[in-house]
Coordinates of C-alpha atoms in Angstrom, one line a residue:
X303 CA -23.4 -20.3 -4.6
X304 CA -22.8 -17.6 -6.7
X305 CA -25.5 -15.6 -5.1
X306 CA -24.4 -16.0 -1.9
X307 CA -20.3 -14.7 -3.4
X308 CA -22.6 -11.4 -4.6
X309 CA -24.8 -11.1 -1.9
X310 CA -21.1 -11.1 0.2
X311 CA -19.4 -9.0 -2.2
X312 CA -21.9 -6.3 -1.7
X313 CA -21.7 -6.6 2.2
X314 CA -18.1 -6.1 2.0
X315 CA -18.4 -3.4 -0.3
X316 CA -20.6 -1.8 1.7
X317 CA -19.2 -2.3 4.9
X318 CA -15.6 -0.6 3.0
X319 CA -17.9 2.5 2.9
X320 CA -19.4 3.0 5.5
X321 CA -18.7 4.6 9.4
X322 CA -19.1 1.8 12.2
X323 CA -16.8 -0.5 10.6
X324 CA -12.8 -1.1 10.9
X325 CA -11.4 -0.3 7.4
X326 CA -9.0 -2.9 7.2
X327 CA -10.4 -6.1 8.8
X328 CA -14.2 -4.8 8.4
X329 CA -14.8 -6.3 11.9
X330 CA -18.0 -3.7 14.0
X331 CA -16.5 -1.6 17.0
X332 CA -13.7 0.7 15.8
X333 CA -11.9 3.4 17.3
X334 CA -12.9 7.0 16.6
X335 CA -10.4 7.0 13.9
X336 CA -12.2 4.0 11.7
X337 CA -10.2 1.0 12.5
X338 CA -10.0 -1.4 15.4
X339 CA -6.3 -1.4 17.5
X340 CA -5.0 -4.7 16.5
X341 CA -5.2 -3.6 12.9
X342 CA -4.0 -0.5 13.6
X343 CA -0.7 -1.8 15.4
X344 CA -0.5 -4.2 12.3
X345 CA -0.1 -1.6 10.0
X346 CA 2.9 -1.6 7.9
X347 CA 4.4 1.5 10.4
X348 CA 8.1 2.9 9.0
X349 CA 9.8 2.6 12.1
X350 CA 13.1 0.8 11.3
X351 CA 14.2 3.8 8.6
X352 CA 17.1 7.2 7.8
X353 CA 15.9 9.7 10.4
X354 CA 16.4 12.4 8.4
X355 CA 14.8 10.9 4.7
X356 CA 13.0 8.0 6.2
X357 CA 14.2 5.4 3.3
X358 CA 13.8 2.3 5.0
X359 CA 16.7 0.3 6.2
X360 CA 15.8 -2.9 4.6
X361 CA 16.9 -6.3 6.1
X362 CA 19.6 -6.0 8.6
X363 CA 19.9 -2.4 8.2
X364 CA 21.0 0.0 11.4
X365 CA 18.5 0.0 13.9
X366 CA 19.4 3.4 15.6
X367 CA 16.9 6.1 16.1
X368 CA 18.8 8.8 15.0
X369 CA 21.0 7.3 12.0
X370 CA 21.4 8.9 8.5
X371 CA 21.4 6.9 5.7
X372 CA 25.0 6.7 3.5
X373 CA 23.1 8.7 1.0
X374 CA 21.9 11.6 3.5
X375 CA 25.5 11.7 4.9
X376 CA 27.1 12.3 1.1
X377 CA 24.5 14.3 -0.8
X378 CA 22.2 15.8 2.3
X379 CA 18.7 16.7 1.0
X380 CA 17.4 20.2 1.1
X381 CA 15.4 19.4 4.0
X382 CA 16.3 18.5 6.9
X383 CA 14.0 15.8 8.2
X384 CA 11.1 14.1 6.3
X385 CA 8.0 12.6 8.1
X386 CA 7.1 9.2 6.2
X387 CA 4.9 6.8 9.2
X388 CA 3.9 4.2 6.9
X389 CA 5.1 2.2 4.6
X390 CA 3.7 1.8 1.2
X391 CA 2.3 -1.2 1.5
X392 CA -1.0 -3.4 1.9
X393 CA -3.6 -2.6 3.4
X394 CA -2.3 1.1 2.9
X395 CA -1.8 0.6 -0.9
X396 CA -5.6 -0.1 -1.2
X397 CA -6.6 2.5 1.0
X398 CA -4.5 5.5 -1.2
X399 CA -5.5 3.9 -4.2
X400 CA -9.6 4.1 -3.3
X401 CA -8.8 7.4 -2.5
X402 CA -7.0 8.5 -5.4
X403 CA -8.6 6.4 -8.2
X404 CA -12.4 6.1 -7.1
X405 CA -12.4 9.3 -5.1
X406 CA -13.9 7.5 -1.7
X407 CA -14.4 10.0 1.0
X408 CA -14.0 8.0 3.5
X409 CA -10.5 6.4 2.5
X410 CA -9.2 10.4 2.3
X411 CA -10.7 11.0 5.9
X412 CA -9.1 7.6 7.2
X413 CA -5.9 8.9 5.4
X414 CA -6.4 12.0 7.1
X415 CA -6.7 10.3 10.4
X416 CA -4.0 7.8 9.7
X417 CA -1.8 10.7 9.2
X418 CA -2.6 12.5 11.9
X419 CA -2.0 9.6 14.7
X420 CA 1.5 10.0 14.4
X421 CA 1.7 13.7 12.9
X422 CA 5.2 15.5 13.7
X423 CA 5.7 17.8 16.2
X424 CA 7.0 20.3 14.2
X425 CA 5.3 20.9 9.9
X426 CA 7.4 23.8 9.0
X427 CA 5.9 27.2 7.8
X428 CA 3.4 24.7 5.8
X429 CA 1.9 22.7 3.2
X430 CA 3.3 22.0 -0.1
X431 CA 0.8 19.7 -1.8
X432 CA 2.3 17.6 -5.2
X433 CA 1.1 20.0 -7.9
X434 CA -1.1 17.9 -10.6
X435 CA -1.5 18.3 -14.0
X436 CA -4.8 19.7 -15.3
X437 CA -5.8 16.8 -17.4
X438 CA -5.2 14.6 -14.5
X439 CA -6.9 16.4 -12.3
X440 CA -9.9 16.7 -15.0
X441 CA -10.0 12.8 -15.3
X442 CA -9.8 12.1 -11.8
X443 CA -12.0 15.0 -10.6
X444 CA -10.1 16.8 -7.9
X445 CA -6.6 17.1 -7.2
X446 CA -5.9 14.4 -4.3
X447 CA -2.8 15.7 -2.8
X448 CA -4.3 18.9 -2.5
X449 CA -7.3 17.9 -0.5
X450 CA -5.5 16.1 2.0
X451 CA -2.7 18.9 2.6
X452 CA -5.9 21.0 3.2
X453 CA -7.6 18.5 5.5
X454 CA -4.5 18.3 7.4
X455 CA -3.6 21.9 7.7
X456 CA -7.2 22.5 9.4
X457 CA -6.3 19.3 11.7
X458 CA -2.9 20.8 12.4
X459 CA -3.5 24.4 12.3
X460 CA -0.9 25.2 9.7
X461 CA -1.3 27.1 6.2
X462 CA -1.4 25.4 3.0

């Protein structure tokens, strides 16, 4: 029995890593981007939300496209629209976290692709990646935010 859990265990693990594989449900034939469509339709997308900070509604919030939030209308951000697709939730929790925390390369590419399924038509000048502190960035080995602003802006074709 408990052979069998490892000898599964590893399979999973392995199947988490590599190409061929759907990232969230593990199932074999993917799309290009590293998951199959039903998972990909299941994700946990941010479509009910402010349309100019994204904040979700919530439950029996306003359900118009182009509504601000209370808070938008009263204190108005600096910017002037935000582009938040997904919600922080599972499976996209365990995805940023592999990325982050165990530095897997193919989470920050399927991050990368995530992102770029439903990227904005309009970035801005640029990128402004999260600045980390050095000790963080020491522990962890890279500075995540950083990578993937620079993924994207070669995906996107704007500066970082």
């Amino acid at each position: 029995m408990f052979l069998t859990r490892l000898v599964h265990g590893a399979n999973t693990w392995a199947k988490k890593g590599l190409p061929g594989y759907c990232a969230f449900c593990l199932s074999p034939g993917q799309t290009s981007g590293g998951w199959c469509q039903e998972c990909f339709e299941q994700l946990p997308w941010n479509a009910n939300s402010c349309w100019q900070c994204k904040e979700p509604w919530g439950v029996g919030g306003v359900a118009s496209v182009q509504s601000v939030c209370g808070h938008c209308r009263e204190n108005p951000p600096a910017f002037t629209v935000a582009t938040v697709e997904l919600l922080f939730e599972e499976p996209i929790r365990e995805l940023v976290h592999d990325f982050k925390f165990n530095a897997s390369p193919r989470a920050g590419m399927l991050l990368v692709e995530l992102m770029m399924s439903k990227a904005p038509s309009y970035l801005g000048g640029g990128l402004l990646p999260v600045p980390m502190h050095t000790t963080r960035a020491r522990q962890r080995g890279f500075n995540q935010s950083r990578w993937l602003a620079d993924q994207l802006g070669k995906r996107a074709n704007c500066p970082c």
